[in-house]
Coordinates of C-alpha atoms in Angstrom, one line a residue:
M1198 CA 133.5 9.5 -45.4
N1199 CA 135.4 12.0 -47.5
K1200 CA 134.5 15.6 -47.8
F1201 CA 132.7 15.3 -51.1
N1202 CA 130.2 12.7 -49.9
T1203 CA 129.5 14.8 -46.8
I1204 CA 128.5 17.9 -48.9
F1205 CA 126.2 15.8 -51.2
L1206 CA 124.3 14.3 -48.3
I1207 CA 123.7 17.7 -46.7
T1208 CA 122.4 19.0 -50.1
L1209 CA 120.0 16.1 -50.5
L1210 CA 118.5 16.5 -47.0
T1211 CA 118.0 20.2 -47.6
L1212 CA 116.0 19.6 -50.9
S1213 CA 113.9 17.0 -49.2
S1214 CA 112.9 19.3 -46.4
A1215 CA 112.0 22.1 -48.8
Q1216 CA 109.6 19.8 -50.9
T1217 CA 107.9 18.6 -47.7
I1218 CA 107.3 22.2 -46.5
H1219 CA 106.0 23.2 -50.0
A1220 CA 103.6 20.2 -50.1
S1221 CA 102.2 21.1 -46.7
E1222 CA 101.6 24.6 -47.8
D1223 CA 99.9 23.5 -50.9
D1224 CA 97.6 21.1 -49.0
H1225 CA 96.8 23.9 -46.5
D1226 CA 96.0 26.3 -49.3
H1227 CA 93.7 23.7 -51.1
K1228 CA 91.8 23.0 -47.8
T1229 CA 91.5 26.7 -47.2
A1230 CA 90.1 27.3 -50.8
H1231 CA 87.7 24.4 -50.4
T1232 CA 86.5 25.7 -47.1
E1233 CA 85.9 29.2 -48.6
E1234 CA 84.1 27.8 -51.6
D1235 CA 81.9 25.7 -49.4
H1236 CA 81.1 28.7 -47.3
D1237 CA 80.3 30.8 -50.3
T1238 CA 78.1 28.1 -51.8
H1239 CA 76.3 27.7 -48.4
E1240 CA 75.7 31.5 -48.3
E1241 CA 74.3 31.4 -51.8
D1242 CA 72.1 28.5 -50.9
G1243 CA 70.9 30.4 -47.9
D1244 CA 70.2 33.5 -50.0
A1245 CA 68.3 31.3 -52.5
H1246 CA 66.3 29.8 -49.6
E1247 CA 65.5 33.2 -48.3
E1248 CA 64.4 34.2 -51.8
D1249 CA 62.2 31.1 -52.0
H1250 CA 60.8 32.0 -48.7
D1251 CA 60.1 35.5 -49.8
T1252 CA 58.5 34.1 -53.0
H1253 CA 56.4 31.7 -50.9
E1254 CA 55.3 34.7 -48.8
N1255 CA 54.4 36.7 -51.9
D1256 CA 52.4 33.7 -53.3
G1257 CA 50.6 33.5 -50.0
K1258 CA 49.8 37.2 -50.2
K1259 CA 48.7 36.8 -53.8
H1260 CA 46.5 33.8 -52.7
E1261 CA 45.0 36.0 -50.0
K1262 CA 44.4 38.7 -52.5
G1263 CA 42.9 36.2 -54.9
G1264 CA 40.6 35.0 -52.1
D1265 CA 39.6 38.6 -51.4
A1266 CA 39.0 39.2 -55.2
H1267 CA 36.9 36.0 -55.3
E1268 CA 34.9 37.3 -52.3
E1269 CA 34.4 40.6 -54.1
E1270 CA 33.2 38.7 -57.2
E1271 CA 30.5 36.8 -55.3
G1272 CA 28.0 39.3 -56.5
I1273 CA 26.0 41.9 -54.7
H1274 CA 25.0 41.6 -51.0
L1275 CA 21.9 43.5 -49.8
T1276 CA 20.3 43.5 -46.4
A1277 CA 16.6 42.8 -46.0
A1278 CA 16.0 46.5 -45.6
Q1279 CA 17.9 47.3 -48.8
Q1280 CA 16.0 44.7 -50.7
K1281 CA 12.7 46.0 -49.5
A1282 CA 13.6 49.6 -50.4
A1283 CA 14.7 48.5 -53.9
G1284 CA 11.5 46.5 -54.4
I1285 CA 13.5 43.3 -55.0
T1286 CA 11.4 40.1 -55.1
T1287 CA 12.7 36.6 -55.7
T1288 CA 10.8 33.5 -56.8
P1289 CA 11.9 29.9 -57.2
L1290 CA 11.7 28.7 -60.8
Q1291 CA 9.1 26.0 -61.4
L1292 CA 8.0 24.0 -64.4
T1293 CA 4.5 25.2 -65.3
N1294 CA 2.0 24.6 -68.1
I1295 CA 1.9 27.7 -70.3
D1296 CA -0.4 28.3 -73.2
L1297 CA 1.7 29.1 -76.2
S1298 CA 0.8 31.9 -78.5
I1299 CA 2.0 33.3 -81.8
S1300 CA 2.7 36.9 -82.5
A1301 CA 2.7 38.6 -85.9
P1302 CA 1.8 41.9 -87.5
G1303 CA -1.6 42.3 -89.1
E1304 CA -3.7 44.7 -91.2
I1305 CA -7.3 45.7 -90.7
T1306 CA -9.5 45.1 -93.8
L1307 CA -13.2 45.3 -94.5
N1308 CA -15.3 42.3 -93.8
A1309 CA -15.9 41.3 -97.5
Y1310 CA -18.9 39.2 -96.4
A1311 CA -20.5 42.3 -95.0
T1312 CA -19.7 44.6 -97.9
S1313 CA -21.5 45.4 -101.1
Q1314 CA -21.3 47.7 -104.1
A1315 CA -24.0 49.8 -105.9
V1316 CA -23.1 49.4 -109.6
S1317 CA -24.7 50.8 -112.7
L1318 CA -25.2 47.9 -115.2
I1319 CA -25.7 50.1 -118.2
N1320 CA -24.4 53.5 -119.4
A1321 CA -26.3 56.2 -117.6
Q1322 CA -26.2 59.7 -116.2
V1323 CA -26.3 60.6 -112.5
V1324 CA -29.5 62.6 -112.0
K1325 CA -29.8 62.8 -108.2
R1326 CA -27.8 61.7 -105.1
H1327 CA -29.6 60.3 -102.1
A1328 CA -26.6 59.3 -99.9
K1329 CA -23.1 60.5 -99.3
L1330 CA -19.8 59.3 -97.8
G1331 CA -20.1 58.3 -94.1
D1332 CA -23.9 57.9 -94.1
L1333 CA -25.5 55.0 -92.4
V1334 CA -28.0 53.4 -94.8
S1335 CA -30.4 50.5 -94.5
T1336 CA -31.3 47.7 -96.9
G1337 CA -33.4 48.9 -99.8
Q1338 CA -32.7 52.6 -99.2
P1339 CA -32.3 54.7 -102.5
L1340 CA -28.7 55.7 -103.1
V1341 CA -28.8 57.5 -106.5
T1342 CA -31.2 58.2 -109.4
L1343 CA -29.9 57.5 -112.9
S1344 CA -31.2 58.1 -116.4
S1345 CA -30.5 55.9 -119.4
V1346 CA -31.7 55.7 -123.0
E1347 CA -31.3 51.9 -122.8
M1348 CA -33.4 51.7 -119.7
A1349 CA -36.1 53.9 -121.4
Q1350 CA -36.3 51.4 -124.3
A1351 CA -36.4 48.4 -122.0
Q1352 CA -39.2 50.1 -119.9
G1353 CA -41.2 50.8 -123.0
D1354 CA -40.9 47.2 -124.2
L1355 CA -42.0 46.0 -120.8
L1356 CA -45.2 48.1 -120.9
V1357 CA -46.1 46.8 -124.3
A1358 CA -45.4 43.2 -123.5
A1359 CA -47.3 43.5 -120.2
R1360 CA -50.4 44.8 -121.9
E1361 CA -50.3 42.1 -124.5
W1362 CA -49.9 39.4 -121.9
T1363 CA -52.8 40.8 -119.9
R1364 CA -55.1 40.8 -123.0
V1365 CA -54.1 37.3 -124.1
R1366 CA -54.5 36.0 -120.6
K1367 CA -58.0 37.4 -120.3
L1368 CA -59.1 35.9 -123.6
G1369 CA -57.8 32.5 -122.5
Q1370 CA -56.4 29.6 -124.4
K1371 CA -59.8 28.7 -125.8
V1372 CA -59.9 31.9 -127.9
V1373 CA -56.3 32.5 -128.8
S1374 CA -53.9 29.9 -130.3
A1375 CA -51.5 28.2 -128.1
A1376 CA -48.6 29.8 -130.0
R1377 CA -49.8 33.3 -129.4
Y1378 CA -50.5 32.5 -125.7
I1379 CA -47.0 31.2 -125.1
Q1380 CA -45.4 34.0 -127.1
A1381 CA -47.2 36.7 -125.2
K1382 CA -46.1 35.1 -121.9
V1383 CA -42.5 34.7 -122.9
N1384 CA -42.3 38.3 -124.2
N1385 CA -43.6 39.7 -120.9
E1386 CA -41.2 37.7 -118.8
Q1387 CA -38.2 38.6 -121.0
A1388 CA -39.1 42.3 -120.9
R1389 CA -39.4 42.2 -117.1
A1390 CA -36.1 40.4 -116.8
K1391 CA -34.4 43.0 -119.0
V1392 CA -35.4 46.0 -116.9
Q1393 CA -34.4 44.2 -113.8
A1394 CA -31.1 43.3 -115.3
Y1395 CA -30.6 47.0 -116.1
G1396 CA -31.1 48.0 -112.5
M1397 CA -34.8 48.1 -111.5
N1398 CA -35.8 45.9 -108.7
Q1399 CA -39.1 43.9 -108.5
Q1400 CA -40.8 46.5 -106.4
Q1401 CA -40.0 49.3 -108.9
V1402 CA -41.2 47.2 -111.8
E1403 CA -44.5 46.5 -110.1
V1404 CA -45.1 50.2 -109.3
M1405 CA -44.5 51.2 -113.0
L1406 CA -46.7 48.5 -114.3
K1407 CA -49.5 49.2 -111.8
A1408 CA -49.5 52.9 -112.8
G1409 CA -49.8 51.9 -116.5
N1410 CA -48.5 55.3 -117.5
N1411 CA -46.3 55.5 -120.5
R1412 CA -44.6 58.6 -119.1
L1413 CA -43.0 56.4 -116.5
A1414 CA -41.0 54.8 -119.3
N1415 CA -38.5 57.7 -119.2
G1416 CA -35.3 55.8 -118.5
R1417 CA -35.0 56.8 -114.9
F1418 CA -34.3 54.4 -112.2
Q1419 CA -32.8 54.2 -108.7
L1420 CA -29.9 52.1 -107.3
L1421 CA -30.9 50.8 -103.9
A1422 CA -28.7 49.7 -101.0
L1423 CA -28.3 45.9 -101.0
Q1424 CA -27.5 45.9 -97.2
G1425 CA -27.3 48.1 -94.2
G1426 CA -24.0 49.7 -93.3
T1427 CA -21.8 52.7 -93.8
V1428 CA -21.1 54.4 -97.1
I1429 CA -17.3 54.1 -97.4
Q1430 CA -17.0 55.1 -101.1
D1431 CA -19.1 57.3 -103.4
Q1432 CA -16.8 58.2 -106.3
F1433 CA -19.0 60.2 -108.7
T1434 CA -20.4 63.7 -109.2
L1435 CA -23.9 64.9 -110.0
G1436 CA -24.5 64.9 -113.8
E1437 CA -21.6 62.5 -114.5
V1438 CA -22.1 59.9 -117.2
V1439 CA -21.1 56.6 -115.8
N1440 CA -20.2 53.4 -117.7
A1441 CA -21.7 50.0 -117.3
G1442 CA -20.1 48.2 -114.5
Q1443 CA -18.8 51.4 -112.8
M1444 CA -19.1 51.3 -109.0
L1445 CA -20.9 54.3 -107.5
F1446 CA -21.2 53.3 -103.8
K1447 CA -19.5 50.9 -101.5
I1448 CA -21.3 50.0 -98.3
S1449 CA -19.9 48.0 -95.5
D1450 CA -21.0 46.9 -92.0
E1451 CA -18.0 47.9 -89.9
T1452 CA -19.3 46.4 -86.7
K1453 CA -17.1 43.4 -87.5
L1454 CA -13.9 43.7 -89.4
W1455 CA -11.2 41.3 -90.6
V1456 CA -7.5 41.2 -89.5
N1457 CA -5.3 39.6 -92.1
T1458 CA -1.9 38.2 -90.9
R1459 CA 0.6 35.8 -92.3
L1460 CA 2.4 33.0 -90.5
T1461 CA 5.0 30.4 -91.4
A1462 CA 3.9 26.9 -92.4
K1463 CA 5.0 25.6 -89.1
Q1464 CA 3.2 28.2 -87.1
V1465 CA -0.1 27.6 -89.0
T1466 CA -0.1 24.0 -87.9
D1467 CA -0.5 25.3 -84.3
V1468 CA -3.5 27.5 -85.1
Q1469 CA -7.1 26.1 -85.3
I1470 CA -10.2 27.7 -86.7
G1471 CA -12.0 29.3 -83.7
A1472 CA -8.8 30.1 -81.8
T1473 CA -8.9 33.3 -79.8
A1474 CA -6.7 36.2 -80.8
N1475 CA -5.7 39.5 -79.2
I1476 CA -5.6 42.5 -81.5
K1477 CA -3.5 45.4 -80.1
F1478 CA -4.0 48.8 -81.5
G1479 CA -2.3 51.6 -79.6
K1480 CA -3.4 51.2 -76.0
K1481 CA -6.5 49.2 -76.9
T1482 CA -6.6 45.4 -77.0
L1483 CA -9.6 43.8 -78.7
K1484 CA -10.6 40.1 -78.8
G1485 CA -10.9 38.3 -82.1
T1486 CA -11.5 34.8 -83.5
V1487 CA -9.6 33.0 -86.2
I1488 CA -12.2 32.3 -89.0
Q1489 CA -10.1 31.2 -92.0
R1490 CA -6.8 29.7 -92.9
H1491 CA -5.5 30.0 -96.5
H1492 CA -4.7 26.8 -98.2
S1493 CA -1.9 28.0 -100.4
L1494 CA 1.6 29.2 -99.6
D1495 CA 2.8 32.6 -100.8
E1496 CA 5.8 31.8 -103.0
S1497 CA 7.5 35.2 -102.4
T1498 CA 7.1 35.3 -98.6
R1499 CA 6.8 31.6 -97.9
T1500 CA 3.9 32.3 -95.5
I1501 CA 0.3 31.4 -95.2
G1502 CA -2.6 33.8 -94.6
I1503 CA -4.7 33.8 -91.5
R1504 CA -8.0 35.7 -91.2
I1505 CA -9.3 36.9 -87.9
E1506 CA -12.7 38.4 -87.2
V1507 CA -12.8 41.2 -84.6
A1508 CA -15.7 43.2 -83.2
N1509 CA -15.3 47.0 -83.8
P1510 CA -17.0 48.7 -80.9
D1511 CA -17.2 52.5 -81.1
D1512 CA -15.8 52.3 -84.6
V1513 CA -12.2 52.5 -83.3
L1514 CA -10.7 50.3 -86.1
H1515 CA -10.6 51.2 -89.8
P1516 CA -9.4 49.4 -92.9
G1517 CA -5.7 49.8 -93.7
V1518 CA -4.6 50.2 -90.0
F1519 CA -1.7 48.0 -88.9
V1520 CA -2.0 46.2 -85.6
D1521 CA -0.2 43.6 -83.5
V1522 CA -1.8 40.1 -83.4
N1523 CA -1.3 37.5 -80.8
I1524 CA -3.0 34.1 -81.6
A1525 CA -3.5 31.4 -79.0
A1526 CA -1.8 28.2 -80.2
N1527 CA -3.4 24.8 -79.8
N1528 CA -0.6 23.3 -77.8
A1529 CA 0.9 23.7 -74.3
E1530 CA 4.0 22.6 -72.6
K1531 CA 5.8 22.7 -69.3
V1532 CA 8.4 25.4 -69.3
L1533 CA 10.4 27.7 -67.0
S1534 CA 9.2 31.3 -67.3
V1535 CA 9.8 34.7 -65.7
P1536 CA 8.3 38.2 -66.1
A1537 CA 9.8 39.8 -69.2
D1538 CA 11.4 42.6 -67.2
A1539 CA 13.3 40.1 -65.1
V1540 CA 15.5 39.3 -68.2
L1541 CA 18.2 41.7 -69.0
R1542 CA 21.2 42.1 -71.3
S1543 CA 24.7 41.6 -70.0
P1544 CA 27.5 44.0 -71.1
D1545 CA 28.5 41.6 -73.9
G1546 CA 24.9 41.3 -75.1
D1547 CA 23.9 37.9 -73.7
W1548 CA 20.6 37.4 -71.8
M1549 CA 20.8 37.1 -68.1
V1550 CA 18.8 36.9 -64.9
F1551 CA 19.8 37.5 -61.3
V1552 CA 19.8 34.6 -58.9
E1553 CA 19.8 34.7 -55.1
H1554 CA 21.9 32.7 -52.7
E1555 CA 20.9 31.8 -49.2
D1556 CA 23.1 34.6 -47.7
N1557 CA 21.2 37.3 -49.6
Q1558 CA 23.9 37.4 -52.3
F1559 CA 22.7 38.2 -55.8
E1560 CA 24.7 37.4 -58.9
P1561 CA 24.0 37.3 -62.7
K1562 CA 23.3 34.1 -64.5
E1563 CA 23.4 33.7 -68.3
I1564 CA 20.3 32.0 -69.8
N1565 CA 18.7 31.4 -73.1
V1566 CA 15.6 33.2 -74.1
L1567 CA 13.2 31.0 -76.1
R1568 CA 10.3 33.4 -76.6
T1569 CA 8.4 36.3 -75.1
N1570 CA 4.6 36.7 -75.2
N1571 CA 2.2 38.8 -73.2
G1572 CA 4.9 40.0 -70.8
V1573 CA 6.2 36.5 -70.0
T1574 CA 9.6 35.2 -71.2
V1575 CA 10.3 31.4 -71.5
I1576 CA 13.9 30.6 -70.6
D1577 CA 16.3 27.7 -70.3
G1578 CA 19.9 27.2 -69.2
I1579 CA 19.0 27.3 -65.5
D1580 CA 17.8 24.7 -63.1
A1581 CA 14.3 24.5 -61.7
G1582 CA 14.2 25.6 -58.1
T1583 CA 16.7 28.4 -58.5
R1584 CA 15.6 31.5 -56.8
V1585 CA 15.4 34.2 -59.5
V1586 CA 14.8 37.9 -59.1
T1587 CA 11.5 38.6 -60.6
H1588 CA 11.2 42.3 -59.6
G1589 CA 14.0 44.8 -59.1
A1590 CA 16.5 43.3 -61.6
F1591 CA 17.3 46.7 -63.1
F1592 CA 18.4 48.0 -59.7
L1593 CA 20.8 45.0 -59.3
Q1594 CA 22.1 45.6 -62.8
S1595 CA 23.0 49.2 -62.0
E1596 CA 24.7 48.1 -58.8
L1597 CA 26.6 45.4 -60.8
A1598 CA 27.8 48.0 -63.3
K1599 CA 29.2 50.1 -60.4
S1600 CA 31.2 47.1 -59.0
G1601 CA 32.8 46.2 -62.3
F1602 CA 31.7 42.6 -62.0
N1603 CA 32.5 40.4 -65.0
I1604 CA 30.1 37.5 -65.5
H1605 CA 32.6 35.6 -67.6
N1606 CA 35.4 35.8 -65.1
H1607 CA 33.3 34.5 -62.2

């Protein structure tokens, strides 16, 4: 081997060793980097796992808090002693038959069937007053004395006709002609009817004719009370000239008055003649009876009139007074009902009652109010058998407001 070949071989071996060493170093570096990356990734996964663990612990704490909040939202817990002190009473709801009733406003009016007027049927002048406003009068009692020219003429004609009829009747039909006999009789009857039509009654006519005194035909006559009762109007003055048809007195028996009320067409179908009614005026409640139902619908109000007769002891009611009317309906049904003060308004305005659980827990329950009459409220939206607070609900509502309970979030 010459010198040149020896140098080339040494150089080749040197380059091969260098590449081998460099490759080993690269491989070592790659393994080292991979190991470090894996370690970092593992540490990150561990941190994430720890975070998940922390999150799980936080969720668990939140769940525990949620459980505590739920327990706080169970309502209000009272001991037996606290319930007794607050006057709280509970009753299980039951379906019961309840007599339905209809409430409406009403107005007191005179009993038209027990009311009359004293009216002058001819033009006349008031000569004397015999009764005044507020007086109690009896049937046939003189109310006022009037004087009229027309009455004087009618009275004179009656006296003449009565005398002629008396003469002809005494002579008899054998002496006078049939025509004269009939004419005298007719004239007498017509003259009598005329003075009675002007205002004299049968008794007054007989007194005048029996006296047979022409001076009694002076045009004076009295208006008499047609019934017993109270003078409720006397709109005239002494010496006043009144016209034919003018009312001078109104008299009414106020021992029984009318109450007029109006109901819808549907409500009227549940009201029968003879149904009882409670008439509430101030602190007084009087019993009445439905006596009439109108047969026509008021086109403006779309209602039908109901007339109730009510006794008026001690004269406590007067025409024009407004009252509250409660009429017993002719149907009944099984419903759930509670005392009216057991139903309250929730903060958002809905109706609610308080119900009791077995562990003396009280919580509000939203319900629907169907109607309220005579202190009883008919409800639905709750099951029969539920124990409902019937007394002391207001106390529970106050306690509920303090706790910040929200019925919709429960």
